[in-house]
XYZ file of C-alpha atoms in Angstrom:
307
model
C 63.596 102.986 61.898
C 64.490 106.523 60.831
C 61.967 108.617 58.930
C 62.117 111.888 57.015
C 58.777 113.698 56.946
C 57.687 115.815 53.962
C 54.744 118.202 54.372
C 53.657 121.822 54.378
C 50.086 122.871 55.394
C 47.982 122.426 58.517
C 46.751 119.024 57.303
C 50.340 117.737 57.231
C 51.315 119.503 60.457
C 48.716 117.569 62.427
C 50.151 114.297 61.131
C 53.684 115.353 62.075
C 52.639 116.302 65.581
C 50.740 113.018 65.989
C 53.745 110.966 64.886
C 56.065 112.845 67.242
C 53.637 112.449 70.141
C 53.458 108.722 69.329
C 57.219 108.317 69.638
C 58.050 107.948 65.942
C 61.700 108.795 65.198
C 61.807 111.707 62.745
C 65.336 112.359 61.457
C 64.458 115.563 59.581
C 61.560 117.485 58.078
C 61.223 118.784 54.509
C 58.774 121.606 53.822
C 58.199 124.432 51.353
C 60.274 127.629 51.652
C 58.824 130.439 53.762
C 56.278 132.404 51.695
C 54.972 135.985 52.036
C 51.581 136.078 53.753
C 49.202 138.642 55.202
C 49.080 142.354 54.572
C 52.690 142.866 55.618
C 53.953 140.440 53.004
C 56.534 139.120 55.447
C 57.739 135.549 54.781
C 56.138 133.115 57.221
C 57.079 129.504 57.983
C 54.715 126.706 57.040
C 52.682 124.995 59.801
C 54.922 121.939 59.404
C 58.082 124.010 59.862
C 56.696 125.586 63.027
C 56.094 122.194 64.626
C 59.465 120.877 63.461
C 61.316 123.824 65.009
C 59.385 123.438 68.263
C 60.517 119.803 68.339
C 64.137 120.741 67.596
C 64.199 118.902 64.258
C 66.357 119.719 61.248
C 64.324 121.501 58.556
C 65.116 121.407 54.832
C 63.346 123.849 52.487
C 64.287 123.270 48.849
C 62.888 125.498 46.113
C 62.863 122.368 43.977
C 63.013 118.794 45.217
C 65.316 117.938 42.311
C 68.191 120.166 43.510
C 71.452 118.205 43.664
C 72.563 119.697 46.985
C 69.170 118.942 48.524
C 69.271 115.304 47.394
C 72.753 114.990 48.881
C 71.516 116.406 52.186
C 68.653 113.915 52.252
C 70.992 111.005 51.681
C 73.236 112.079 54.540
C 70.486 111.314 57.064
C 70.402 107.639 55.997
C 66.684 107.442 56.718
C 64.854 104.167 56.085
C 61.517 105.593 54.960
C 60.191 108.899 53.627
C 56.665 109.925 54.634
C 54.908 112.516 52.463
C 51.746 114.401 53.474
C 50.648 117.349 51.294
C 54.196 118.496 50.562
C 53.343 120.569 47.498
C 56.051 119.509 45.033
C 56.448 116.637 42.604
C 59.205 114.338 43.870
C 61.719 113.129 41.248
C 62.604 109.473 40.815
C 66.126 110.139 42.134
C 64.580 111.172 45.440
C 62.117 108.270 45.563
C 65.034 105.866 45.120
C 67.014 107.126 48.143
C 65.341 105.439 51.166
C 65.715 101.627 51.364
C 62.030 101.165 52.259
C 60.812 103.669 49.688
C 58.387 106.560 50.089
C 54.784 106.519 51.231
C 52.141 109.189 50.795
C 48.860 110.052 52.477
C 46.179 110.993 49.941
C 42.791 112.460 50.866
C 40.649 110.245 48.652
C 40.048 106.590 47.952
C 42.521 106.057 45.131
C 42.371 105.656 42.199
C 39.522 108.174 42.489
C 40.522 111.848 42.585
C 44.208 111.721 41.844
C 45.716 115.189 42.038
C 45.910 118.395 44.043
C 42.311 118.924 45.209
C 40.718 115.556 46.040
C 38.551 116.794 48.904
C 37.140 119.778 47.019
C 36.509 117.811 43.830
C 34.785 114.953 45.630
C 32.443 117.414 47.349
C 31.753 119.196 44.051
C 30.708 115.855 42.606
C 28.399 115.193 45.545
C 29.973 111.873 46.513
C 28.335 110.014 49.378
C 31.524 108.206 50.384
C 35.177 109.194 50.471
C 38.176 108.629 52.707
C 41.956 108.585 52.961
C 44.589 106.127 51.873
C 48.311 105.504 52.199
C 50.069 104.625 48.953
C 53.555 103.665 47.892
C 54.978 106.529 45.870
C 55.945 106.138 42.220
C 56.963 108.711 39.621
C 53.444 108.928 38.137
C 51.230 111.173 40.283
C 49.136 109.273 42.854
C 49.502 106.011 40.924
C 51.215 103.881 43.567
C 49.952 100.668 45.128
C 47.595 101.273 48.060
C 48.736 99.946 51.438
C 45.740 100.947 53.549
C 42.581 103.040 53.376
C 39.781 104.299 55.600
C 36.295 105.194 54.348
C 33.691 107.645 55.649
C 30.152 108.638 54.701
C 29.791 112.236 53.488
C 26.678 114.120 54.708
C 24.986 116.418 52.181
C 25.775 119.511 54.272
C 29.467 118.764 54.978
C 31.862 121.537 53.908
C 35.468 121.296 52.749
C 36.667 122.615 56.109
C 34.691 119.963 57.984
C 35.770 117.157 55.664
C 39.390 118.234 55.998
C 39.268 117.963 59.783
C 37.628 114.523 59.661
C 40.096 113.168 57.118
C 43.000 114.733 58.979
C 42.070 112.759 62.069
C 41.685 109.554 60.079
C 44.871 110.000 58.079
C 47.251 110.502 60.980
C 46.026 107.344 62.715
C 46.151 105.368 59.462
C 49.652 106.662 58.749
C 50.922 105.624 62.176
C 49.478 102.149 61.649
C 51.293 101.802 58.317
C 54.576 103.019 59.844
C 54.250 100.340 62.521
C 53.801 97.783 59.735
C 57.000 98.995 58.073
C 58.862 98.502 61.332
C 58.136 94.772 60.917
C 58.833 94.624 57.175
C 57.443 96.037 53.929
C 53.624 95.673 54.108
C 51.545 94.259 51.236
C 49.838 96.713 48.879
C 47.160 96.532 46.182
C 47.542 97.932 42.642
C 45.054 100.628 41.669
C 42.194 99.681 39.335
C 42.833 101.560 36.045
C 39.113 101.473 35.264
C 38.287 103.643 38.278
C 40.808 106.454 37.759
C 39.556 110.034 38.071
C 41.380 113.310 38.605
C 41.201 116.283 40.976
C 42.941 119.307 39.433
C 43.513 122.524 41.360
C 40.541 124.827 41.918
C 40.532 127.739 39.477
C 39.519 131.324 40.207
C 36.718 131.081 37.652
C 35.118 128.162 39.489
C 34.610 130.287 42.593
C 32.044 132.585 40.949
C 28.447 131.409 41.327
C 26.312 131.075 38.199
C 22.631 131.103 39.174
C 21.687 129.486 35.852
C 23.096 126.194 37.161
C 20.935 123.701 39.111
C 20.582 124.411 42.837
C 22.122 121.073 43.835
C 25.176 121.725 41.643
C 25.658 125.132 43.269
C 25.193 123.688 46.754
C 27.957 121.140 46.132
C 30.249 123.870 44.811
C 29.572 126.157 47.780
C 30.391 123.498 50.360
C 33.444 122.350 48.382
C 34.881 125.884 48.550
C 33.883 126.663 52.146
C 35.443 128.255 54.107
C 38.211 128.946 51.592
C 38.600 130.206 48.992
C 34.826 130.649 49.146
C 32.208 130.623 46.388
C 30.997 134.151 45.664
C 28.361 136.027 43.722
C 27.702 139.622 42.693
C 25.045 141.481 44.645
C 23.672 144.948 43.977
C 22.921 146.924 47.150
C 21.766 150.555 46.994
C 23.004 150.783 43.413
C 26.468 149.457 44.270
C 27.728 146.061 43.094
C 29.517 144.034 45.766
C 30.865 140.547 46.247
C 29.187 138.168 48.653
C 30.683 134.835 49.665
C 28.197 132.061 50.352
C 29.591 129.584 52.873
C 26.580 127.396 53.654
C 23.418 126.646 51.728
C 20.529 124.221 51.398
C 19.177 122.971 48.040
C 15.374 122.970 47.701
C 12.851 121.935 45.056
C 11.098 125.337 44.861
C 10.765 126.868 41.389
C 10.593 130.528 40.361
C 12.095 133.306 38.212
C 15.852 132.826 37.775
C 17.910 134.853 40.266
C 14.935 136.127 42.262
C 15.412 136.463 46.026
C 12.558 135.346 48.274
C 12.305 136.776 51.794
C 12.380 135.996 54.653
C 13.539 132.481 53.697
C 16.624 133.819 51.851
C 15.838 131.659 48.826
C 17.287 132.263 45.384
C 15.722 130.562 42.387
C 18.122 128.685 40.129
C 17.729 126.919 36.798
C 16.508 123.833 38.625
C 15.232 124.291 42.168
C 16.200 126.970 44.651
C 19.097 127.603 47.000
C 18.512 128.725 50.573
C 21.365 130.847 51.910
C 22.389 129.857 55.439
C 25.773 131.518 55.999
C 27.414 134.340 54.060
C 30.435 136.613 54.267
C 30.138 140.151 52.882
C 33.279 141.865 51.584
C 35.506 142.990 54.462
C 33.340 141.381 57.154
C 33.198 138.185 59.147
C 31.005 135.226 58.276
C 27.430 135.519 59.532
C 23.998 133.976 59.217
C 22.334 134.957 55.961
C 19.261 136.065 57.901
C 21.374 138.460 60.005
C 23.001 139.894 56.883
C 19.633 140.526 55.242
C 18.193 142.136 58.377
C 21.111 144.558 58.474
C 20.422 145.904 54.980
C 18.240 148.953 54.366
C 17.108 147.718 50.952
C 16.548 144.302 49.403
C 19.677 143.140 47.549
C 19.532 142.094 43.923
C 21.509 138.998 42.996
C 23.159 139.414 39.604
C 23.674 136.652 37.079
């Protein structure tokens, strides 16, 4: 069985490497075009492209997945199945119709919950206690395909986006390999999604990254961990008369009550509308992440958190 793999970021790259190491036959890889990154602005290949080149695989990088020449190139490989993991483009119906066995997609939630671009971040923002990954058959409507397989996990209150991503990455690549093995024996059964349980996970906006201390402490805690380590939830802090940005990467919600926005030392507590937030890990502008206690000890004056 010949497969074409679609993917772009680190999450997808780990799945590609796992499939290759497991002996899966990959005919070609499709990934996003090289994009400028870093201070130099030089175009850099995606993590998926790097692994594909190391493995000597053909790499296709369409600006749009609907391009006629790209679709023709795909068809020339005569692959049986397309596997999609965090590719980053909507795939047109003409593409979905090419492989005889169809297209399957790994999604980092338990569909139909959190359809869309940011399922891990949105589930953490909502404070879910359970999430997981699933493999679905792809249809034109976004994340609306029948579910072939899924794997659930419990989500600890302190788990960050970065930690959840690594856990789900490990689960997804093993689940994906299992589904591919099923396809080698014939098209596996799949279950339609329950329309009554549909929810959505739109992209994270810049505005959502700024912390508003007038929100409940638990709400802020969920937002902080959902955005950690990147892009990072941040607040404005006044130090020696100068206003600076401070990213908060880890926190702990508490029941303490006090004047809104007031900092309590040495516990590094900040009072919110409901409860208080204890800062555990922060990242000042232009510096590496550090313990909040170390950051506070390094200051000559007590910072004022603005709201």
